[in-house]
Each structure stands twice: as structure tokens, then as C-alpha cells.
């Protein structure tokens, strides 16, 4: 059985915690898209960890952690992350890397950094991890697949020379920076080959057998629906699909094997990077929510930068769940909201004088103003509660109103960052 755990908002919904929690019952956890550009924060009995590339199932001895072909594979980053876990006393995880994954190269990071600087005020707010240049190269067919490292060396050298020739036009003439040296790029690839060698696997074949043997498989998404390049707020999106459907491609399994799509939804909104954010709040109101949010503030797990904050957006979330094909929702960080007298929920967008509850394309979205409904707060701490009926009435009203608005059953409510802080309904 395959279950996808994906974000229905802008990312940072708490997918890491939910994956870590559900990995207990799983044999295999797979990252199928994205790279080290976003982080998952996980708190369990080993401590607090910010994972960027490894799947959030790495803390169990019984799970196999897979980097699927859809991932932007930064090899030194991956190995460093494994070492960091070992240093903290986590048993060495069993990691497999798809032989069809492509390599994120140091020059992708340089290109990302130079481009953000060139765009200055109009930048995308990239984490400068090289993700956009990486995926551009993949689809331009000038990326390096893991399998190529183990192929013909002469061919590899020739390809390196070709790629450098193209890249150097940008380096020298657009960014006015020193060009790449083919020999150095080639040596980097050889260095990466030896680093990745112990992990390389024909992942889709491995998963085919695992499915036949009835194994439980989790697909772990990065970011969320609204950052998807097709269905999100283009162009302020990420460069790989954040949708559960892409899990089939980015892992190499048949689409019909994904039986459960668990969309993680945050009880308020937060976003990193640029782009329209209709229910965004500012000033003291935002600072207060940012300070109380998550497990010690809403600051990026990769960059440390403050996240943009907003009230719950039912328009964006219903769309986010629909586009994921969510079969259930986990509503997270509900505990954070106990300080509010009143909880605004964005139930419509007003665009050119008309109110709609449909999520529009970006040009329309830029003009949208939020229409709020307000529910009374519950004004108390709900951490520690394990039974849904024991939640304060106003808290249940908030959850049930959200459920009604998004049209997907909320099967779990997360009321704290820890593994066990979860209420099943
Ligand atoms: P991800 O990228 O979707 O995994 O999300 P992040 O890890 O970036 O952000 C979620 C943050 O919220 C992390 O710091 C989690 O530890 C924390 N978190 C997750 N669920 C809850 C919850 O129910 N309550 C609180 N207070 N924090 C939570």
C-alpha cells in the first residue's frame, strides 16, 4: 500500500512530523521531488532535527529511506546529513539512491545565487540551493544522471565539455563571473561517484518487488500545492511538482498504487518566498503569530528567515486539497492558536468587486482581497489532549468549520510538535 504525505498549502505544514509519525508503520519512505531547499523539522526521542534531503522516516531501524529519481540530488549534502544523524546517536539509516536521480552540481548553486542577485528586488526568494537551474538542466537534457557516473568515462568527459561550453556563456557574459573548468567539473563527478556508490539502486525495480510483497510505502512531499509549477502560483513556485500524483513518477511506481493521499494542512497560513498571499497579516499581529507558531517560531528550517504569516485560507486550502487529490487531511499546529480571542478564516476572495471561493490564476490572485468569517477563540492550552471530544468546544467548531469549507475529512489533529502529539478522529 502506498500513501502520499503532501502539503496542501505553501509548505511548512508539518509534513516531517506526520511522516516521522506514520513511518512507524511503514517499511519504506521515499522523497520523490525537490532537493535540499526546504527542511522538515522533526522532534522525537533522539532530539530535534532539520532534515533537508533525507526522508523523515530515517529514525526507525525498520525503514528503508529512498531518494527517488525525481529528487535534486546534492550528494555531499546527503552524506553530511547521514553523518549528522549518526553523530546525534541515531542508528545508521538504510538509504538507497535511485540510479536515475540526477546530480545537483556546485555550478547549479552558483547559477541560482548569481541569478537571484541579478534579479535583485524582483527575485523569487530562492534558497539558493540550485534547484531551478538543476531542473532546467534536467529538462534541457544536460543534467547528469547517477547512472552516467558508472558509464563510459570518455563519453562523460565529452558531455562535461559540452555542458561547460553552454554554462560558460552565462557565467562570463551574463553574470561576469569566472567560467567553469571542464576538468574540475569532471573530477567533481568522479568524487561524487565514489561517495554515492554504496547507495545506488534500481529503485523502481526495488519498489516493484516491495509492492508485490505487500510492503507499506510512504511518499513524502516537499513544499505544498501552491508551490507546484503547474497548479501553484506560477512563477512564484518551486521547480518540481509538489503533488502526490508526481510521487508515481518521482519514485517510479504505478499511479494506481497510491491509495491514500494525506494532505497536511496548517491551522493558520505561512509562506516563504515571494508571491501573492491573500490572507497575509502584518505588523504586531503577524509577529505574535510568527513567534508562537510551529515549535519555537515560524522561521525557515533551511535559511532561518522569518516566514510570512496569515490567517487560515479556506479558498487556497480547498484548492490545494483538490489538486492533491486528498483523501484525508491532517490539521496541524492547532495548539498555537489558543491565544486568540477570535479566529478569522478567509472564506472568499474579492476580485474586481466580485466575491468567489474559487482559487484563481496568478494575475487574478494578485488583485484578490480576503473575505473573512470570524469564529470565537478557545483561550486555553490544548497540548496534552489526546481525545477529540476533550478539545474545547470552540476549538472543535474551528476544526469542523474548516472541514466543511475544504470538503475533505480531517482524520487527525496535531496539537504539538512531538511524535505523540496527535488526536485521531
Ligand atoms: P514541513 O516542511 O511540512 O515538514 O514543515 P516544517 O518542519 O518546516 O514546519 C513545521 C514546524 O511546525 C516544525 O517546526 C514542527 O516541529 C512544527 N509542528 C508540526 N506540527 C506541529 C503542531 O501540531 N504543533 C506545533 N506547535 N508545532 C508543530
Coordinates of C-alpha atoms and ligand atoms in Angstrom, one line a residue:
X1 CA 0.0 0.0 0.0
X2 CA 1.3 3.4 -0.9
X3 CA 0.4 6.5 1.0
X4 CA 1.5 10.0 0.0
X5 CA 2.0 12.7 2.6
X6 CA 1.9 16.0 0.9
X7 CA 1.3 19.7 1.7
X8 CA -1.9 21.4 0.7
X9 CA -0.7 24.9 1.4
X10 CA 2.6 26.8 0.7
X11 CA 4.8 24.2 2.5
X12 CA 5.9 24.0 6.2
X13 CA 2.6 22.4 7.1
X14 CA 4.4 19.9 9.4
X15 CA 4.7 17.1 6.8
X16 CA 8.0 16.0 8.5
X17 CA 6.3 15.3 11.8
X18 CA 3.5 13.4 10.2
X19 CA 5.9 11.3 8.1
X20 CA 8.1 10.6 11.1
X21 CA 4.9 9.5 13.0
X22 CA 3.4 7.4 10.2
X23 CA 6.8 5.9 9.3
X24 CA 6.5 3.7 12.4
X25 CA 4.0 1.6 10.4
X26 CA 5.9 1.8 7.2
X27 CA 8.7 -0.2 5.5
X28 CA 9.9 2.3 3.0
X29 CA 9.8 6.1 2.9
X30 CA 10.6 7.9 -0.3
X31 CA 11.4 11.5 -1.2
X32 CA 10.2 12.0 -4.8
X33 CA 10.8 15.6 -5.7
X34 CA 12.6 18.8 -4.7
X35 CA 16.0 18.9 -3.1
X36 CA 17.7 20.4 0.0
X37 CA 15.9 23.7 -0.5
X38 CA 13.2 23.1 2.1
X39 CA 13.5 21.5 5.5
X40 CA 11.4 19.3 7.7
X41 CA 11.7 19.8 11.4
X42 CA 11.3 16.6 13.4
X43 CA 11.2 16.2 17.2
X44 CA 11.5 12.7 18.7
X45 CA 13.3 10.9 21.4
X46 CA 16.7 11.4 19.6
X47 CA 16.3 15.2 19.7
X48 CA 15.4 17.9 17.3
X49 CA 16.4 17.6 13.6
X50 CA 16.1 19.6 10.5
X51 CA 16.2 17.2 7.6
X52 CA 16.5 18.6 4.1
X53 CA 17.2 15.7 1.7
X54 CA 16.7 12.5 3.7
X55 CA 13.1 11.3 4.1
X56 CA 11.6 11.8 7.5
X57 CA 11.5 8.0 8.1
X58 CA 15.2 7.7 8.9
X59 CA 14.7 7.5 12.6
X60 CA 13.4 3.9 12.6
X61 CA 15.6 0.8 12.3
X62 CA 13.0 -1.0 10.2
X63 CA 12.5 1.6 7.5
X64 CA 14.4 2.0 4.2
X65 CA 14.9 5.6 3.2
X66 CA 14.9 6.3 -0.6
X67 CA 15.9 9.2 -2.6
X68 CA 13.8 8.8 -5.7
X69 CA 14.7 9.7 -9.3
X70 CA 12.6 12.9 -9.1
X71 CA 14.9 14.5 -6.4
X72 CA 17.6 17.0 -7.0
X73 CA 20.4 15.0 -5.5
X74 CA 23.1 17.0 -3.8
X75 CA 25.5 14.2 -2.9
X76 CA 27.8 15.9 -0.3
X77 CA 24.7 17.3 1.4
X78 CA 23.1 13.9 1.6
X79 CA 26.2 12.2 3.1
X80 CA 26.6 15.1 5.5
X81 CA 23.0 14.7 6.7
X82 CA 23.5 11.0 7.3
X83 CA 26.7 11.7 9.3
X84 CA 24.9 14.4 11.4
X85 CA 22.3 11.8 12.4
X86 CA 24.9 9.3 13.4
X87 CA 26.6 12.0 15.5
X88 CA 23.4 12.5 17.4
X89 CA 23.1 8.8 18.2
X90 CA 20.5 7.9 15.5
X91 CA 21.3 4.3 14.2
X92 CA 22.8 4.5 10.7
X93 CA 19.8 4.6 8.4
X94 CA 19.4 2.3 5.4
X95 CA 19.5 4.7 2.5
X96 CA 19.0 3.9 -1.2
X97 CA 19.6 6.4 -4.0
X98 CA 17.9 5.9 -7.4
X99 CA 20.3 5.3 -10.3
X100 CA 18.1 7.6 -12.3
X101 CA 18.3 10.5 -9.9
X102 CA 20.2 13.5 -11.3
X103 CA 23.1 15.3 -9.6
X104 CA 22.8 18.8 -8.3
X105 CA 26.2 20.3 -9.1
X106 CA 28.0 23.2 -7.4
X107 CA 27.5 25.2 -10.5
X108 CA 23.7 25.0 -10.1
X109 CA 24.1 26.7 -6.7
X110 CA 26.3 29.4 -8.3
X111 CA 23.8 30.0 -11.1
X112 CA 21.0 30.2 -8.6
X113 CA 22.9 32.7 -6.4
X114 CA 24.0 34.9 -9.3
X115 CA 20.5 34.9 -10.8
X116 CA 18.9 36.0 -7.5
X117 CA 21.4 38.8 -7.3
X118 CA 20.8 39.8 -10.9
X119 CA 17.0 39.9 -10.3
X120 CA 17.6 41.9 -7.1
X121 CA 14.2 43.3 -5.9
X122 CA 12.3 41.1 -8.4
X123 CA 13.9 37.9 -7.2
X124 CA 11.9 34.7 -6.4
X125 CA 13.2 34.5 -2.8
X126 CA 15.1 31.3 -3.8
X127 CA 17.0 29.5 -1.0
X128 CA 19.9 29.5 -3.5
X129 CA 20.2 25.7 -3.3
X130 CA 20.5 25.4 -7.1
X131 CA 17.0 23.9 -7.6
X132 CA 15.8 26.0 -10.5
X133 CA 19.0 25.6 -12.6
X134 CA 19.1 21.9 -11.7
X135 CA 15.6 21.2 -13.0
X136 CA 16.1 23.5 -16.0
X137 CA 19.1 21.3 -17.0
X138 CA 17.3 18.1 -16.4
X139 CA 14.6 19.1 -18.8
X140 CA 17.1 20.6 -21.2
X141 CA 18.7 17.2 -21.1
X142 CA 22.1 18.5 -20.0
X143 CA 21.9 17.1 -16.4
X144 CA 24.0 14.2 -15.1
X145 CA 22.1 11.1 -14.0
X146 CA 23.7 8.9 -11.3
X147 CA 23.9 6.1 -13.8
X148 CA 26.1 8.1 -16.1
X149 CA 28.8 8.2 -13.4
X150 CA 29.1 4.5 -13.8
X151 CA 29.1 4.5 -17.6
X152 CA 31.8 5.3 -20.2
X153 CA 34.4 7.8 -18.9
X154 CA 35.2 9.2 -22.3
X155 CA 31.5 9.9 -23.0
X156 CA 31.2 11.6 -19.6
X157 CA 34.2 13.8 -20.3
X158 CA 32.7 14.8 -23.6
X159 CA 29.4 15.7 -22.1
X160 CA 31.1 17.7 -19.4
X161 CA 32.9 19.7 -22.0
X162 CA 29.6 20.4 -23.9
X163 CA 27.8 21.4 -20.7
X164 CA 30.7 23.8 -19.6
X165 CA 30.7 25.4 -23.0
X166 CA 27.0 26.3 -22.6
X167 CA 27.2 27.3 -19.0
X168 CA 30.2 29.5 -19.5
X169 CA 28.2 31.7 -21.8
X170 CA 26.1 32.6 -18.8
X171 CA 28.9 32.7 -16.3
X172 CA 31.1 35.0 -18.4
X173 CA 28.6 37.1 -20.4
X174 CA 25.5 37.4 -18.2
X175 CA 27.0 37.2 -14.7
X176 CA 30.5 38.4 -15.4
X177 CA 32.0 35.6 -13.3
X178 CA 34.8 33.2 -13.9
X179 CA 33.8 30.3 -16.2
X180 CA 33.7 26.5 -15.3
X181 CA 36.8 24.4 -15.9
X182 CA 35.7 21.1 -17.6
X183 CA 38.5 19.1 -15.8
X184 CA 37.3 20.4 -12.4
X185 CA 33.7 19.5 -13.2
X186 CA 34.7 16.1 -14.3
X187 CA 36.7 15.5 -11.1
X188 CA 33.8 16.6 -9.1
X189 CA 31.6 13.9 -10.8
X190 CA 34.2 11.2 -10.1
X191 CA 34.4 12.3 -6.5
X192 CA 30.6 12.1 -6.3
X193 CA 30.6 8.7 -7.9
X194 CA 32.7 7.3 -5.1
X195 CA 30.5 8.9 -2.5
X196 CA 27.2 7.7 -3.8
X197 CA 28.4 4.2 -4.9
X198 CA 27.2 2.3 -1.8
X199 CA 23.7 3.7 -2.0
X200 CA 22.9 3.3 -5.7
X201 CA 19.9 1.2 -6.5
X202 CA 17.5 0.5 -9.3
X203 CA 14.7 2.0 -7.2
X204 CA 11.7 1.3 -9.4
X205 CA 12.6 -2.4 -9.6
X206 CA 13.1 -2.4 -5.8
X207 CA 9.7 -0.8 -5.3
X208 CA 8.1 -3.2 -7.8
X209 CA 9.2 -6.1 -5.6
X210 CA 8.3 -4.3 -2.4
X211 CA 4.8 -3.7 -3.7
X212 CA 4.4 -7.4 -4.7
X213 CA 5.5 -8.3 -1.2
X214 CA 2.8 -6.1 0.3
X215 CA 5.1 -3.6 1.9
X216 CA 3.9 -0.3 3.3
X217 CA 5.3 2.6 1.4
X218 CA 5.2 6.3 2.2
X219 CA 5.9 9.1 -0.3
X220 CA 7.0 12.3 1.4
X221 CA 6.3 15.5 -0.5
X222 CA 8.2 18.7 -0.1
X223 CA 6.6 22.2 0.0
X224 CA 2.9 22.3 -0.9
X225 CA 0.2 22.5 -3.6
X226 CA 0.6 26.3 -4.1
X227 CA 4.2 25.9 -5.0
X228 CA 3.6 23.4 -7.7
X229 CA 4.9 24.7 -11.1
X230 CA 1.7 23.8 -12.9
X231 CA -1.1 24.3 -10.4
X232 CA 0.5 26.7 -7.9
X233 CA 1.1 30.5 -8.0
X234 CA 3.4 30.5 -11.1
X235 CA 6.0 31.9 -11.4
X236 CA 6.5 32.1 -7.6
X237 CA 6.7 28.3 -7.4
X238 CA 9.3 25.7 -7.0
X239 CA 10.8 23.8 -9.9
X240 CA 9.4 20.3 -9.4
X241 CA 5.9 19.1 -8.9
X242 CA 4.8 19.1 -5.3
X243 CA 1.7 16.9 -6.0
X244 CA 1.0 13.4 -4.9
X245 CA 0.5 12.4 -8.5
X246 CA 4.1 13.2 -9.2
X247 CA 5.0 10.7 -6.5
X248 CA 4.4 7.9 -9.0
X249 CA 6.9 9.5 -11.4
X250 CA 9.5 10.7 -9.0
X251 CA 9.6 7.3 -7.2
X252 CA 8.9 5.0 -10.2
X253 CA 5.7 3.3 -9.2
X254 CA 2.3 2.9 -11.0
X255 CA 0.0 5.8 -10.2
X256 CA -2.9 3.4 -9.2
X257 CA -0.8 2.1 -6.3
X258 CA -1.2 5.5 -4.4
X259 CA -4.2 4.6 -2.4
X260 CA -4.2 7.2 0.3
X261 CA -3.3 10.9 -0.1
X262 CA -2.8 12.5 3.2
X263 CA -2.8 16.3 2.8
X264 CA -1.2 18.1 5.6
X265 CA -2.9 21.4 6.3
X266 CA -1.8 24.1 8.7
X267 CA -4.4 25.7 11.0
X268 CA -3.2 29.1 10.0
X269 CA -1.1 30.2 7.0
X270 CA 2.6 30.7 6.5
X271 CA 4.7 31.1 3.4
X272 CA 8.3 31.7 2.4
X273 CA 9.5 33.4 -0.7
X274 CA 7.7 35.9 -2.9
X275 CA 4.2 35.7 -4.4
X276 CA 0.6 36.6 -3.8
X277 CA -0.6 35.6 -0.3
X278 CA -4.2 36.8 0.1
X279 CA -4.8 36.2 3.8
X280 CA -1.3 37.6 4.8
X281 CA -1.2 39.6 8.0
X282 CA 1.4 42.2 9.0
X283 CA 2.9 44.1 11.9
X284 CA 2.3 43.1 15.6
X285 CA -0.5 40.7 14.6
X286 CA 1.9 38.8 12.3
X287 CA 4.9 39.0 14.8
X288 CA 2.8 37.5 17.5
X289 CA 1.7 34.5 15.4
X290 CA 5.2 34.0 14.0
X291 CA 6.7 34.0 17.5
X292 CA 4.1 31.4 18.7
X293 CA 4.0 29.3 15.6
X294 CA 5.5 25.9 15.0
X295 CA 7.8 24.7 17.6
X296 CA 9.5 27.9 18.6
X297 CA 8.6 30.3 15.9
X298 CA 8.0 30.3 12.2
X299 CA 11.4 30.7 10.7
X300 CA 12.7 28.8 7.7
X301 CA 14.4 25.4 8.5
X302 CA 16.9 26.0 5.7
X303 CA 17.5 29.7 5.8
X304 CA 16.3 30.8 9.2
X305 CA 14.4 33.7 7.6
X306 CA 11.1 34.8 9.1
X307 CA 8.1 33.2 7.3
X308 CA 5.3 35.4 6.1
X309 CA 2.2 34.8 8.2
X310 CA -1.6 34.8 7.6
X311 CA -5.0 33.5 8.8
X312 CA -6.3 30.2 7.6
X313 CA -7.3 30.5 3.9
X314 CA -10.1 28.1 3.1
X315 CA -10.1 29.1 -0.6
X316 CA -6.5 28.2 -1.1
X317 CA -6.7 25.1 1.1
X318 CA -9.8 23.7 -0.6
X319 CA -8.0 24.1 -3.9
X320 CA -4.8 22.8 -2.5
X321 CA -6.5 19.6 -1.3
X322 CA -8.4 19.2 -4.6
X323 CA -5.3 19.5 -6.7
X324 CA -3.5 16.9 -4.4
X325 CA -6.5 14.6 -4.7
X326 CA -6.5 14.5 -0.9
X327 CA -8.4 11.5 0.6
X328 CA -7.9 12.8 4.2
X329 CA -6.4 15.9 5.9
X330 CA -4.2 16.2 9.0
X331 CA -4.7 19.6 10.5
X332 CA -1.5 20.7 12.3
X333 CA -0.4 23.4 14.8
X334 CA -3.9 23.9 16.1
X335 CA -2.3 24.3 19.6
X336 CA -0.6 27.6 18.5
X337 CA -4.0 29.4 18.1
X338 CA -5.1 29.2 21.8
X339 CA -4.1 32.8 22.5
X340 CA -6.6 34.4 20.1
X341 CA -9.9 35.9 21.1
X342 CA -11.2 35.5 17.6
X343 CA -10.1 33.4 14.6
X344 CA -10.5 34.8 11.2
X345 CA -11.0 32.3 8.3
X346 CA -10.7 33.5 4.8
X347 CA -13.8 32.1 3.1
X348 CA -13.7 34.1 -0.2
X349 CA -11.6 36.3 -2.5
X350 CA -13.0 39.6 -3.6
X351 CA -11.6 40.3 -7.1
X352 CA -12.9 43.4 -9.0
X353 CA -15.9 43.7 -6.7
X354 CA -16.9 40.1 -7.1
X355 CA -16.6 37.5 -4.3
X356 CA -15.6 34.0 -5.2
X357 CA -14.5 30.9 -3.3
X358 CA -12.6 29.5 -6.3
X359 CA -8.8 29.8 -6.4
X360 CA -7.8 31.9 -9.5
X361 CA -4.7 32.1 -11.7
X362 CA -1.9 34.3 -10.6
X363 CA -2.8 37.5 -12.4
X364 CA -6.3 37.5 -10.7
X365 CA -4.8 36.3 -7.4
X366 CA -2.7 39.5 -7.2
X367 CA -5.9 41.5 -7.1
X368 CA -7.7 39.4 -4.6
X369 CA -8.8 40.7 -1.2
X370 CA -9.7 38.4 1.6
X371 CA -13.3 38.0 2.8
X372 CA -13.3 36.8 6.4
X373 CA -15.6 34.9 8.6
X374 CA -14.7 35.0 12.4
X375 CA -15.1 32.3 14.9
X376 CA -14.6 32.7 18.7
X377 CA -11.3 31.5 20.2
X378 CA -10.9 28.9 22.9
X379 CA -8.4 30.8 25.0
X380 CA -6.6 27.8 26.6
X381 CA -3.8 25.4 26.1
X382 CA -4.8 22.2 24.2
X383 CA -1.4 20.4 24.2
X384 CA -1.6 17.1 26.0
X385 CA -5.2 16.4 24.9
X386 CA -5.5 13.0 23.2
X387 CA -9.2 12.7 22.6
X388 CA -11.1 14.8 20.2
X389 CA -14.1 15.2 22.5
X390 CA -11.8 16.7 25.1
X391 CA -10.9 19.6 23.0
X392 CA -12.7 22.9 23.9
X393 CA -15.9 23.4 22.1
X394 CA -14.7 26.4 20.2
X395 CA -11.6 24.6 19.0
X396 CA -13.8 21.8 17.7
X397 CA -16.0 24.4 16.0
X398 CA -13.0 25.8 14.3
X399 CA -11.8 22.4 13.1
X400 CA -15.2 21.4 11.9
X401 CA -15.8 24.6 10.1
X402 CA -12.5 24.2 8.3
X403 CA -13.5 20.6 7.4
X404 CA -16.8 21.8 6.0
X405 CA -15.1 24.6 3.9
X406 CA -12.4 22.4 2.4
X407 CA -14.6 19.4 1.8
X408 CA -12.1 16.7 2.9
X409 CA -12.4 14.7 6.2
X410 CA -9.9 15.8 8.8
X411 CA -8.8 12.5 10.2
X412 CA -6.0 13.7 12.5
X413 CA -5.4 16.9 14.5
X414 CA -1.9 17.7 15.5
X415 CA -1.6 19.7 18.8
X416 CA 2.1 19.9 19.4
X417 CA 5.4 19.2 17.5
X418 CA 6.2 15.9 19.2
X419 CA 5.6 12.5 17.6
X420 CA 2.8 11.6 20.0
X421 CA 1.0 14.9 20.0
X422 CA -1.8 13.8 17.7
X423 CA -5.5 13.3 18.0
X424 CA -7.2 10.7 15.8
X425 CA -10.8 11.3 15.0
Ligands
LIG1 P1 7.3 20.5 6.8 O1 8.3 21.1 5.8 O2 6.0 20.5 6.2 O3 7.8 19.3 7.4 O4 7.2 21.6 7.9 P2 8.3 22.3 8.8 O5 9.1 21.2 9.6 O6 9.1 23.3 8.1 O7 7.4 23.1 9.8 C1 6.6 22.7 10.7 C2 7.0 23.1 12.1 O8 6.0 23.0 13.0 C3 8.1 22.3 12.7 O9 9.0 23.1 13.4 C4 7.4 21.3 13.5 O10 8.1 20.8 14.6 C5 6.2 22.1 14.0 N1 5.0 21.4 14.2 C6 4.5 20.4 13.4 N2 3.2 20.0 13.9 C7 3.0 20.8 15.0 C8 1.9 21.0 15.9 O11 0.9 20.4 15.8 N3 2.0 22.0 16.8 C9 3.1 22.8 16.9 N4 3.2 23.7 17.9 N5 4.2 22.6 16.1 C10 4.1 21.7 15.1

